[in-house]
Coordinates of C-alpha atoms and ligand atoms in Angstrom, one line a residue:
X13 CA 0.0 0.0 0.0
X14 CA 3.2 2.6 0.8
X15 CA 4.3 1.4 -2.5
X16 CA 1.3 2.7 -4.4
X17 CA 1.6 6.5 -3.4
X18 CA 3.3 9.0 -5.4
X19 CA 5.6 10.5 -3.5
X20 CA 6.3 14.5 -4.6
X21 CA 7.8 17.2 -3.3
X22 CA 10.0 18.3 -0.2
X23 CA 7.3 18.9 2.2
X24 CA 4.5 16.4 2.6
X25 CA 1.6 15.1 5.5
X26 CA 0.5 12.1 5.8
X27 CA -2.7 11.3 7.1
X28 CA -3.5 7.3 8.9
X29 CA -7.1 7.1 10.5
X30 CA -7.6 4.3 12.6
X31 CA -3.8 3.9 12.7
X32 CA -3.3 0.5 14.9
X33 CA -0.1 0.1 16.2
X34 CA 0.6 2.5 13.0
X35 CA 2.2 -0.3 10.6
X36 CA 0.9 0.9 7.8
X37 CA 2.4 4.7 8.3
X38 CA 5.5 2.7 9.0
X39 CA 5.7 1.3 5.8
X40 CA 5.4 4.5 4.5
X41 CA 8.2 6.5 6.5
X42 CA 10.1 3.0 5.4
X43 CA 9.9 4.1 1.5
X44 CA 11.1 7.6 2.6
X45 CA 14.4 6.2 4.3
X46 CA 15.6 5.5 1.1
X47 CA 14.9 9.1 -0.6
X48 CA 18.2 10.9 -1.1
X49 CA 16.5 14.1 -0.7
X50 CA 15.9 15.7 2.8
X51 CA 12.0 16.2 3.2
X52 CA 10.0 17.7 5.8
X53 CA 7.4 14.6 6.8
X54 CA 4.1 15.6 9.1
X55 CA 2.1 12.8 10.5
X56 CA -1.4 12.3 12.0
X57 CA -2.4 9.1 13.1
X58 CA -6.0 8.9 15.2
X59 CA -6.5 5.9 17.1
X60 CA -9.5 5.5 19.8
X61 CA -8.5 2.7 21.3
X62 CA -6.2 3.4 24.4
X63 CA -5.3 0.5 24.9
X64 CA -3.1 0.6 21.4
X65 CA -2.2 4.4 21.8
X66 CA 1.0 3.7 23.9
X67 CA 2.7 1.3 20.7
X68 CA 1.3 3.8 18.4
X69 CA 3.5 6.4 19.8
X70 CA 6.9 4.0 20.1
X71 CA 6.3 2.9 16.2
X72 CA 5.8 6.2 15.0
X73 CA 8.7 7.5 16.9
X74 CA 10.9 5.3 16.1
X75 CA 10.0 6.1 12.8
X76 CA 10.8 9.3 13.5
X77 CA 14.1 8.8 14.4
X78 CA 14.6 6.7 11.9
X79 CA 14.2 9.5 9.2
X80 CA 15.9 12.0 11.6
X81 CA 19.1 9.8 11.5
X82 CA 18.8 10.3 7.5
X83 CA 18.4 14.1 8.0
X84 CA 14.8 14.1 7.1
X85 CA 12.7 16.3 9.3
X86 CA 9.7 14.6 11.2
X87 CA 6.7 16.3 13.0
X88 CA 4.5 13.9 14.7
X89 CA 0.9 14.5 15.5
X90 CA -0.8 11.2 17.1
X91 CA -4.6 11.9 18.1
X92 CA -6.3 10.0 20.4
X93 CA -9.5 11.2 18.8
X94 CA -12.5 9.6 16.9
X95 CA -11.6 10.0 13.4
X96 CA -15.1 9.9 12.4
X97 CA -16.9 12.5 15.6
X98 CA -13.6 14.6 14.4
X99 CA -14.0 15.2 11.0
X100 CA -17.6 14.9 10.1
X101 CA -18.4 18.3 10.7
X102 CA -15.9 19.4 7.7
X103 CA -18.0 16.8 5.4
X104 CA -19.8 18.7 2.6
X105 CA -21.8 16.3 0.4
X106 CA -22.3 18.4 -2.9
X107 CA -19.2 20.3 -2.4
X108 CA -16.4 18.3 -0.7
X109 CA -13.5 20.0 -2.0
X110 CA -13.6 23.6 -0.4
X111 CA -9.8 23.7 0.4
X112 CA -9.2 26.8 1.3
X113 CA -11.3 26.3 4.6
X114 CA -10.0 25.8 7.7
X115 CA -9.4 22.0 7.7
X116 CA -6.2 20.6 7.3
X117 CA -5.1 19.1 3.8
X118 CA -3.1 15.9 3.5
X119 CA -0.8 15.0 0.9
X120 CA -1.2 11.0 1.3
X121 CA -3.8 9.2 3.4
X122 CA -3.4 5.7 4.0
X123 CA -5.5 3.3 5.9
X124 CA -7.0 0.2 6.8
X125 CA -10.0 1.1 8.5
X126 CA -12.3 -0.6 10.7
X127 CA -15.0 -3.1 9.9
X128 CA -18.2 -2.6 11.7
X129 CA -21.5 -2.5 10.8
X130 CA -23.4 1.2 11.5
X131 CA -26.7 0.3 13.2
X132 CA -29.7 3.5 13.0
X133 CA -29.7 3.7 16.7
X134 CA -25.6 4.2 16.6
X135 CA -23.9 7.4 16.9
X136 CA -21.8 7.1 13.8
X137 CA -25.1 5.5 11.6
X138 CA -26.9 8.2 12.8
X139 CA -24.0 11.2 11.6
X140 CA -23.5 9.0 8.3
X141 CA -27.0 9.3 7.3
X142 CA -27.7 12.7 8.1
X143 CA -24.9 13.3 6.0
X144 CA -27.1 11.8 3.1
X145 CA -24.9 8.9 2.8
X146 CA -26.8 5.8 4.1
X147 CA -25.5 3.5 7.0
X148 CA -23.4 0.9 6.0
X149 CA -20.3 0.4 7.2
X150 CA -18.0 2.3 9.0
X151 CA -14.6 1.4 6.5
X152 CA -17.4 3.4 4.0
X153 CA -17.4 6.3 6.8
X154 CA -13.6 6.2 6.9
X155 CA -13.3 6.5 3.4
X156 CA -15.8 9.5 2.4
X157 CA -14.5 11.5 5.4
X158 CA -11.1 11.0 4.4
X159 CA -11.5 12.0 0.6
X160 CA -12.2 15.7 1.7
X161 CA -9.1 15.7 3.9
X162 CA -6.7 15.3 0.5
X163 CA -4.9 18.2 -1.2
X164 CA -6.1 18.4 -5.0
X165 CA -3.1 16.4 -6.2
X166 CA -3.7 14.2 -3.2
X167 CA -3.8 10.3 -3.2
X168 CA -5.1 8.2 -0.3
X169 CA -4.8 4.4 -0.1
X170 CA -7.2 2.1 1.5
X171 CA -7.6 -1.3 1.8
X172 CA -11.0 -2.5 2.5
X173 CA -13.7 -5.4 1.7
X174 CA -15.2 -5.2 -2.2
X175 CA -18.7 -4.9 -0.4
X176 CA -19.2 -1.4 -1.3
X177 CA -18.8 -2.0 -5.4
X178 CA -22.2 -3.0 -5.7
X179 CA -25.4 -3.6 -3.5
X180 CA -28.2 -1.1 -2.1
X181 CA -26.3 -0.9 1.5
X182 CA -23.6 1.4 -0.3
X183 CA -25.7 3.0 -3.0
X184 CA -25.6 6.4 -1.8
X185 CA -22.2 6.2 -0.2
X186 CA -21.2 4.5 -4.1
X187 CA -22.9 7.5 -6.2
X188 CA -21.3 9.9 -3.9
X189 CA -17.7 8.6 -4.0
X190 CA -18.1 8.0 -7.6
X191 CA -19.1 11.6 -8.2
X192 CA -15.5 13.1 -6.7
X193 CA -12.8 10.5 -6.3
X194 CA -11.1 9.4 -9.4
X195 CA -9.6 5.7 -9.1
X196 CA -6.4 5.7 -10.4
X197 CA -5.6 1.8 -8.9
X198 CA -6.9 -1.2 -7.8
X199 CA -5.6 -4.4 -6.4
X200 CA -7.8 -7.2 -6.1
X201 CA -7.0 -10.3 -4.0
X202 CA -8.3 -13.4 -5.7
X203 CA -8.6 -15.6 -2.6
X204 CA -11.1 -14.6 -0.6
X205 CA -10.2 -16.4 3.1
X206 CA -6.4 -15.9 2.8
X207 CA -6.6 -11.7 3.1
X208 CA -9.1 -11.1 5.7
X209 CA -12.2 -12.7 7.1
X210 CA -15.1 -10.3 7.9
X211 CA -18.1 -11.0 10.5
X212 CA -17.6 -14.7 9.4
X213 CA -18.0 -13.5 6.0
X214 CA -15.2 -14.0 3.0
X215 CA -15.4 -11.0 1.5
X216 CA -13.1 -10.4 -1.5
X217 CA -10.5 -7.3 -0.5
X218 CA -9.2 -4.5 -2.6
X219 CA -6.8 -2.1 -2.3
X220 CA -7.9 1.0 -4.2
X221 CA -6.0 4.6 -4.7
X222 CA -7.9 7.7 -5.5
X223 CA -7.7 10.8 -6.0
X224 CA -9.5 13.9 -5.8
X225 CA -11.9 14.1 -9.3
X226 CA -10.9 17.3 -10.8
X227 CA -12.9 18.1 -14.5
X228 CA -9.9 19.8 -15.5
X229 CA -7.7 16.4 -15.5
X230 CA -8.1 13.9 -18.1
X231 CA -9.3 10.6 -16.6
X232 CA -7.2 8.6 -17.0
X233 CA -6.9 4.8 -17.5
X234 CA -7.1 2.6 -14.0
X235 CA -4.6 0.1 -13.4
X236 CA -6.0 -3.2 -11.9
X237 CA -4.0 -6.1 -10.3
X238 CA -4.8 -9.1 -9.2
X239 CA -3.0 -11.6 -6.9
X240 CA -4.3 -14.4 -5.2
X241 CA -3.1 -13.8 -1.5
X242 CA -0.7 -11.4 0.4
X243 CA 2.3 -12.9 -1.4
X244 CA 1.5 -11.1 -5.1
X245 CA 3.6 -13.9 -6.3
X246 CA 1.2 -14.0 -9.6
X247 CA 1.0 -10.5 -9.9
X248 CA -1.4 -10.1 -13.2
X249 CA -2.0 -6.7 -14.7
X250 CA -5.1 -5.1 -16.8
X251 CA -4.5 -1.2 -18.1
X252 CA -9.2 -1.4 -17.8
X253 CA -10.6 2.5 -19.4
X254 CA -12.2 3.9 -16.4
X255 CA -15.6 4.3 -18.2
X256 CA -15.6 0.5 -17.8
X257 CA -15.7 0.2 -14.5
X258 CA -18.8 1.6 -13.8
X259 CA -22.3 0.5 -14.6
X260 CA -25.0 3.1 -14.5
X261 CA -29.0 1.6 -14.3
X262 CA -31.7 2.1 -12.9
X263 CA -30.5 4.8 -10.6
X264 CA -27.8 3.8 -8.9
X265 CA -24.1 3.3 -10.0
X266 CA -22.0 -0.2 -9.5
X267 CA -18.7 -0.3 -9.4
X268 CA -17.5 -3.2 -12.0
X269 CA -13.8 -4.3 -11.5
X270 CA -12.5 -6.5 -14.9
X271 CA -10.1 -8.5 -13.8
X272 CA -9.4 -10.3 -17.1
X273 CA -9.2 -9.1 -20.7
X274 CA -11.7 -11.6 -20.9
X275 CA -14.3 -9.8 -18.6
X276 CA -13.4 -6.6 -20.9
X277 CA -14.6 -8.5 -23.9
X278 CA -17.6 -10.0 -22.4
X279 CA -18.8 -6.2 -20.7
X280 CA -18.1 -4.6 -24.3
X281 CA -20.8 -7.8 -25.8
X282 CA -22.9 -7.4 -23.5
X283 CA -22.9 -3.7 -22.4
X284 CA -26.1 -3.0 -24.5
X285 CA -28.4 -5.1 -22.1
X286 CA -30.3 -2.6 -20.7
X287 CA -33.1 -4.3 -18.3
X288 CA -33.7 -6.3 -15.0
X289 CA -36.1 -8.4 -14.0
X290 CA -38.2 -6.0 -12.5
X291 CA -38.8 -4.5 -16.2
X292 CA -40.6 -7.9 -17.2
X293 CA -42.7 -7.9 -13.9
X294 CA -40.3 -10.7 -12.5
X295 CA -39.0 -10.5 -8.7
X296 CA -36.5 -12.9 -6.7
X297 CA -37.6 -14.3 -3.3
X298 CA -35.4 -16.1 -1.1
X299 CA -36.7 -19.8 0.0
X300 CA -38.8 -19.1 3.0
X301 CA -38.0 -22.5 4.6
X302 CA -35.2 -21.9 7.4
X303 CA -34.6 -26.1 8.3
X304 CA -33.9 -25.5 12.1
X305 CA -37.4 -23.5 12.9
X306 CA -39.4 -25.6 10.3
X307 CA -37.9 -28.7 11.7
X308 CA -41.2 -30.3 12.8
X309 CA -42.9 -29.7 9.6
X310 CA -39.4 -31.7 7.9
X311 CA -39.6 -35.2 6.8
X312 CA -38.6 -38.2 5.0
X313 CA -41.6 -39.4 3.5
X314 CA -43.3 -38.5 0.8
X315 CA -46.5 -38.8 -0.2
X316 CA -48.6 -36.8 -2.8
X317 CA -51.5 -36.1 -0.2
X318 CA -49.5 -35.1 3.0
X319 CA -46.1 -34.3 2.4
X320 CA -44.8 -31.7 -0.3
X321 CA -40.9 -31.3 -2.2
X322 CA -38.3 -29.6 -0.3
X323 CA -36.2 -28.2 -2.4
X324 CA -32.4 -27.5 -1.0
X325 CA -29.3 -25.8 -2.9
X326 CA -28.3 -29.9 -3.8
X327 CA -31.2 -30.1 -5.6
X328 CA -30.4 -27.7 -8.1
X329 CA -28.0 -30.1 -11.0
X330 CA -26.9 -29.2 -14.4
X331 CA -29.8 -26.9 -15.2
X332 CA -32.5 -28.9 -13.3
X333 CA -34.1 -29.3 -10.1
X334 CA -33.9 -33.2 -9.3
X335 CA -35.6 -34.4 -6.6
X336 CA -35.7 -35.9 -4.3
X337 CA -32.1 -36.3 -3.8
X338 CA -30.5 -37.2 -0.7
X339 CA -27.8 -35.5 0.7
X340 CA -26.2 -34.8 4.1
X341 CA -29.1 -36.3 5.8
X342 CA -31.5 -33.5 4.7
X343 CA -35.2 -34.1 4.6
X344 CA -36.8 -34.4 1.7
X345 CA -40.4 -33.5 2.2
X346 CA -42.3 -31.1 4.0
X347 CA -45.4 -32.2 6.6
X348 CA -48.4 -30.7 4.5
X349 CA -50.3 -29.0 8.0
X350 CA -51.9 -26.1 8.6
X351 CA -48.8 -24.4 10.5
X352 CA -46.4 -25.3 7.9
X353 CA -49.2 -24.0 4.7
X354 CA -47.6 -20.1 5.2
X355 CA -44.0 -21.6 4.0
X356 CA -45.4 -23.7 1.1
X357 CA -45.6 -21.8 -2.6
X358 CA -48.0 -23.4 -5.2
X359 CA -46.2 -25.3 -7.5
X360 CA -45.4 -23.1 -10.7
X361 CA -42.4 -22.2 -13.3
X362 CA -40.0 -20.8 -11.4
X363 CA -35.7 -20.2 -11.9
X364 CA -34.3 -21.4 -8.4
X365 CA -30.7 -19.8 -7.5
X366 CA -28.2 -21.1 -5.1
X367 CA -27.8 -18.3 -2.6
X368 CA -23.7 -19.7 -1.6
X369 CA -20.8 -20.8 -4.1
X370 CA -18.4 -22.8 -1.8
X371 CA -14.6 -21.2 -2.4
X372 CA -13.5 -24.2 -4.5
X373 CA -16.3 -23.5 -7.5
X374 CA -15.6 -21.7 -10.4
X375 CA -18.9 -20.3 -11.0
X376 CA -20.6 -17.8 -8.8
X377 CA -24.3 -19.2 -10.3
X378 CA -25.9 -21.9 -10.5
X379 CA -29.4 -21.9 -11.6
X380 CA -32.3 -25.0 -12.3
X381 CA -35.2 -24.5 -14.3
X382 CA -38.2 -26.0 -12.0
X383 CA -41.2 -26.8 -14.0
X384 CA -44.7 -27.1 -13.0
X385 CA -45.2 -30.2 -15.6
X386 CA -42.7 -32.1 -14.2
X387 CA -44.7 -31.8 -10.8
X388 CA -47.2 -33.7 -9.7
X389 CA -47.7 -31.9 -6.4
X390 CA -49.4 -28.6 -5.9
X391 CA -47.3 -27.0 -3.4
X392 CA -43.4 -26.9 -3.1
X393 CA -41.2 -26.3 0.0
X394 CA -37.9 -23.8 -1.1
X395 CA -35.2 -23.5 1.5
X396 CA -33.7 -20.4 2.9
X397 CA -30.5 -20.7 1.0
X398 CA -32.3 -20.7 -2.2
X399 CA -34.1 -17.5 -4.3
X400 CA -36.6 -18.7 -6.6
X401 CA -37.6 -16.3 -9.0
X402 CA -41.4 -15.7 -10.6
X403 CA -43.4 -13.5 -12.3
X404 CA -45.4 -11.5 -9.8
X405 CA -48.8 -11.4 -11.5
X406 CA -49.5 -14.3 -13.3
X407 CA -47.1 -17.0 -14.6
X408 CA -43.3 -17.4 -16.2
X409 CA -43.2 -19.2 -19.7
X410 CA -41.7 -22.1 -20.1
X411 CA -39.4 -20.5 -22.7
X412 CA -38.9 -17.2 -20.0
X413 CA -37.7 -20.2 -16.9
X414 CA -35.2 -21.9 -19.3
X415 CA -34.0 -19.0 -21.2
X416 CA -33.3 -17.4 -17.7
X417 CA -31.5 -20.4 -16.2
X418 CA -29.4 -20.3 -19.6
X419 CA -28.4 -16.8 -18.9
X420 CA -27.4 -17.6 -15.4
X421 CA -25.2 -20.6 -15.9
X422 CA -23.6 -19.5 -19.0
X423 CA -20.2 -18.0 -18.4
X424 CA -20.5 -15.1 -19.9
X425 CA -23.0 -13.8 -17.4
X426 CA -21.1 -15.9 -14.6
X427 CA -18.1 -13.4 -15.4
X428 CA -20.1 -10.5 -15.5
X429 CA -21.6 -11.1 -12.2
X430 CA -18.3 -11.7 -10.5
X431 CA -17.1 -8.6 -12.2
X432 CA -20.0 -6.3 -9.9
X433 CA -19.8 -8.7 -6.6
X434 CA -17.0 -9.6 -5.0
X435 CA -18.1 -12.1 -2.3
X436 CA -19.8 -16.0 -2.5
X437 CA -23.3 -15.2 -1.6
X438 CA -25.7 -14.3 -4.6
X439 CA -28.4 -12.2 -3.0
X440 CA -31.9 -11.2 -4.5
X441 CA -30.6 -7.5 -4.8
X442 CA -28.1 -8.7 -6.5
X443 CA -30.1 -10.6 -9.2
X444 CA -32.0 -7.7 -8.7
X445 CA -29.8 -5.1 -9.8
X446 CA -27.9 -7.6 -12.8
X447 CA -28.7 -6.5 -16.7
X448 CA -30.4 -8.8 -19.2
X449 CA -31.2 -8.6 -22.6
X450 CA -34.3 -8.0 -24.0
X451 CA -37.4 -10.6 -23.0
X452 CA -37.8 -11.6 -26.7
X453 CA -34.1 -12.6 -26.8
X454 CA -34.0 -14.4 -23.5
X455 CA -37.8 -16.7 -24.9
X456 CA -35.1 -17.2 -28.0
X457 CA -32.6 -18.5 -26.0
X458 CA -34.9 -20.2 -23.7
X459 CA -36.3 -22.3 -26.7
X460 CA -32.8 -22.8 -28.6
X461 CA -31.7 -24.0 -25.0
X462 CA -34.8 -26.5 -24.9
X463 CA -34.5 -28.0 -28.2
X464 CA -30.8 -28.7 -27.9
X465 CA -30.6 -29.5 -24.1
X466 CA -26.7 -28.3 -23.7
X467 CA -24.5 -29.0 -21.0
X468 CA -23.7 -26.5 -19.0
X469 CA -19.9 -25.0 -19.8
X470 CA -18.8 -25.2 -23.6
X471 CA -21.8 -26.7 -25.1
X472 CA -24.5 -24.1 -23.2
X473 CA -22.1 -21.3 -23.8
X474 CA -22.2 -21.6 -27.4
X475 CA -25.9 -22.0 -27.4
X476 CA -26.2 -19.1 -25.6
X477 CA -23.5 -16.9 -27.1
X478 CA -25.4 -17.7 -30.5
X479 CA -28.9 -16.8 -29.5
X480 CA -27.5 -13.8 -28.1
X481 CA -25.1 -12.7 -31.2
X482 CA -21.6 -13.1 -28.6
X483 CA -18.8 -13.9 -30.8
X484 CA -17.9 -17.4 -30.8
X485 CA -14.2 -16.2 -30.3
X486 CA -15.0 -14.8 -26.5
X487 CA -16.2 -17.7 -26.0
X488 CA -13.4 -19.9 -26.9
X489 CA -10.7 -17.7 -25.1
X490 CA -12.9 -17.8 -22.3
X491 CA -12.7 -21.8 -21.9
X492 CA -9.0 -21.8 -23.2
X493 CA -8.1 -19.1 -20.3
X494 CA -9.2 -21.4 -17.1
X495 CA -10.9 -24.4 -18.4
X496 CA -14.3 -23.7 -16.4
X497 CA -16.2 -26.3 -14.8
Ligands
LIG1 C1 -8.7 -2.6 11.0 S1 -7.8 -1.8 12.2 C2 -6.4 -1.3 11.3 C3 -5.2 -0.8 12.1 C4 -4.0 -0.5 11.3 N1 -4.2 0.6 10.4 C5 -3.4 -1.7 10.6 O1 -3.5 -1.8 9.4 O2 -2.9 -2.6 11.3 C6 -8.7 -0.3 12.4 C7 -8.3 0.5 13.6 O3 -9.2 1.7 13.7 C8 -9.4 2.0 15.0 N2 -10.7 2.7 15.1 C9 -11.9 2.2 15.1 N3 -12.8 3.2 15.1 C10 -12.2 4.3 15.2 C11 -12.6 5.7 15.2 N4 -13.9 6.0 15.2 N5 -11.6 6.7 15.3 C12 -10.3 6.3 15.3 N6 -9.9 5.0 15.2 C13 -10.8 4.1 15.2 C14 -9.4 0.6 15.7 O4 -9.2 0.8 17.1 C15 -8.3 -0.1 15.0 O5 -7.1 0.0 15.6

């Protein structure tokens, strides 16, 4: 992260909110040793947890004697402050940038913020909101308050988890950053439980520099690398145009990060889709069966007249849903009884969606077509860790199920995906917020995919790819490049 900031000039602050022990500041006074030219450093580090304050203040000033032994000339400024409380009250939403105020200006921020989530009740949630940028997270709070804080040639440095690229949580906090920081690098980690593990949750991580947006700068291209741990032994590189890393609908503003040339190629083929479900009256649910608090209803045997399907994420094969199938020990069947009739949907055409990848799959979705013919019973069961997705009023085509599943087990839309969410769980916003081509096209692929019943991987790719006028080429590469699943 030390290594990513330009370093300029003679005179220079440095700003580190929520510095730790202050090992990241460290690393940067570490790059300065080596400068041959004297420089006048200034520090601020805020930390608000006494109980790290004392090693704070013996790193940083043994980094300042460090650079003092070189002849460099270090002021130290070590806060035991709340970064946020502190600095909120310079936060201007449409006008960040007023830098001839009386805050200070920082050269370089670098940080790796805290990860805590910002309840409504909460001191922080409530200032975040008021500030008109939703509640999310408090690495999001770190972030917007620290952009302010940079000169106009300013970079800052933060690592943090890839959550706020894309979902509703960060859609104001998103639109805002996106208005007046321009990224100028990002570094992904490909691994998701090597980096960091957040609230239980792998999150992918990226380390992102930006800068101040100025109109009067060109934007420039963003540099994205990719390793898969903390090593960046396999260092890759992609030179991505910056217009391609965001996706503007309905609204609100995802952040896309290509890590591939391939994911270039397929966001260029498929950058004309312009709707979501919601424009052909569709919506995504997620299974409202949670096993441990339905457990009464649960069983093993079936019978048309009291029992009905459960359908689990091991359900959903190759495009279908086959049941029953055993696995783990988990029921089959639900107990058809008057308590259990709220969590029971009448048996229609629907898409279900695994709601969790494991880390070892390739592919983020995985998608079976579940069709009312091939039913006998009236109602069906749908656990909690799978969405199932319907028309709201009245019913999805056969055509409309399979083209959909298609779409979502092809690679090409696999890639996409991964390219706007960064972490193993597909959630209904997320399904939600995905584009799709027109319905016509998707009842075209739907019925190509039904009369040629593909495989999912080269076979369904190609179907797909031809329905939807994707060069067969991306679609080679795409199987030469990691020979998918
Ligand atoms: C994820 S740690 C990172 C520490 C250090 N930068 C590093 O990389 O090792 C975040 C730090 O922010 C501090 N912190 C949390 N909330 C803070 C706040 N509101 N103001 C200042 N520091 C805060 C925590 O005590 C913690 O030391």
């Amino acid at each position: 992260m030390a290594s990513l900031i330009h370093v300029k000039g003679k005179r220079m602050s440095v700003l580190d909110p929520g510095a730790g022990i202050g090992i990241l500041t460290a690393a940067f006074c570490e790059r300065l040793l080596n400068l041959r030219e004297k420089v006048q450093l200034r520090i601020t580090a805020y930390e608000n947890d006494t109980a790290l304050l004392p090693h704070l203040r013996r790193v940083l000033r043994k980094c300042e004697a460090a650079l003092q032994e070189r002849g460099h000339d270090v002021t130290l400024d070590v806060l035991e402050d709340d970064f946020i409380v502190k600095n909120a009250t310079f936060f201007k939403r449409e006008t960040p940038f007023l830098w001839e105020d009386e805050r200070p200006a920082f050269d370089y921020i670098i940080s790796n913020p805290p990860y805590y989530k910002l309840t409504a009740a909460s001191r922080h949630g409530r200032m975040m909101r008021e500030l008109g940028l939703g509640q999310p997270n408090a690495y999001a709070f770190f972030m917007a308050l620290s952009l302010p804080l940079l000169k106009p040639d300013g970079e800052m440095v933060f690592i943090t988890p890839r959550s706020f690229c894309s979902g509703l949580y960060y859609k104001k906090f998103r639109s805002w950053l996106l208005e007046h920081a321009a990224f100028s690098r990002i570094h992904v980690f490909g691994s998701r439980s090597e980096v960091f593990e957040h609230d239980g949750v792998l999150q992918e991580n990226v380390i992102l520099r930006t800068t101040p947006k100025n109109e009067k700068r060109k934007v420039a291209p963003v540099k994205i690398t990719i390793s898969e741990n903390h090593s960046f032994k396999d260092l890759k590189t992609h030179i991505v145009p910056a217009e391609d890393m965001v996706h503007r609908m309905n609204g609100d503003a995802l952040i896309k990060i290509p890590t591939s040339r391939i994911h270039l190629l397929i966001q260029h083929a498929i950058k004309d889709w312009r709707y979501t479900l919601h424009d052909f009256g569709l919506e995504v649910s997620t299974g409202p069966i949670v096993d441990f608090r339905a457990k009464d209803f649960l069983t093993d045997f079936v019978d048309e007249r009291t029992t009905s399907p459960l359908i689990w994420m091991h359900n959903i094969q190759d495009m279908k849903v086959i049941w029953p199938a055993k696995k783990n020990g988990k029921q089959t069947a639900v107990l058809l009884k008057e308590a259990s009739k709220p969590l029971l949907l009448p048996v229609r055409n629907y898409v279900l969606i695994k709601r969790f990848s494991s880390k070892e799959q390739k592919r983020r979705l995985y998608a079976g077509a579940l069709l009312e013919n091939d039913f006998k019973f009236k109602v069906i069961g749908i656990e909690n860790h799978v969405n199932y997705l319907y028309r709201k009023q009245g019913r999805m085509a056969v055509e409309e199920v399979m083209g959909i599943a298609a779409l979502l087990n092809s690679s090409m839309v696999d890639e996409y995906f991964r390219c706007l969410n960064g972490n193993t769980q597909v959630n209904a916003s997320d399904l939600r917020a995905l584009p799709l081509p027109s319905l016509e096209v998707i009842r075209q692929v739907g019925r190509r995919v039904n009369a040629e019943q593909p495989r999912i991987g080269l076979s369904l790719d190609t179907v797909v790819a031809n329905a939807l006028g994707i060069s067969n080429r991306i679609v080679r590469e795409l199987h030469e490049e990691d020979g998918r699943d």
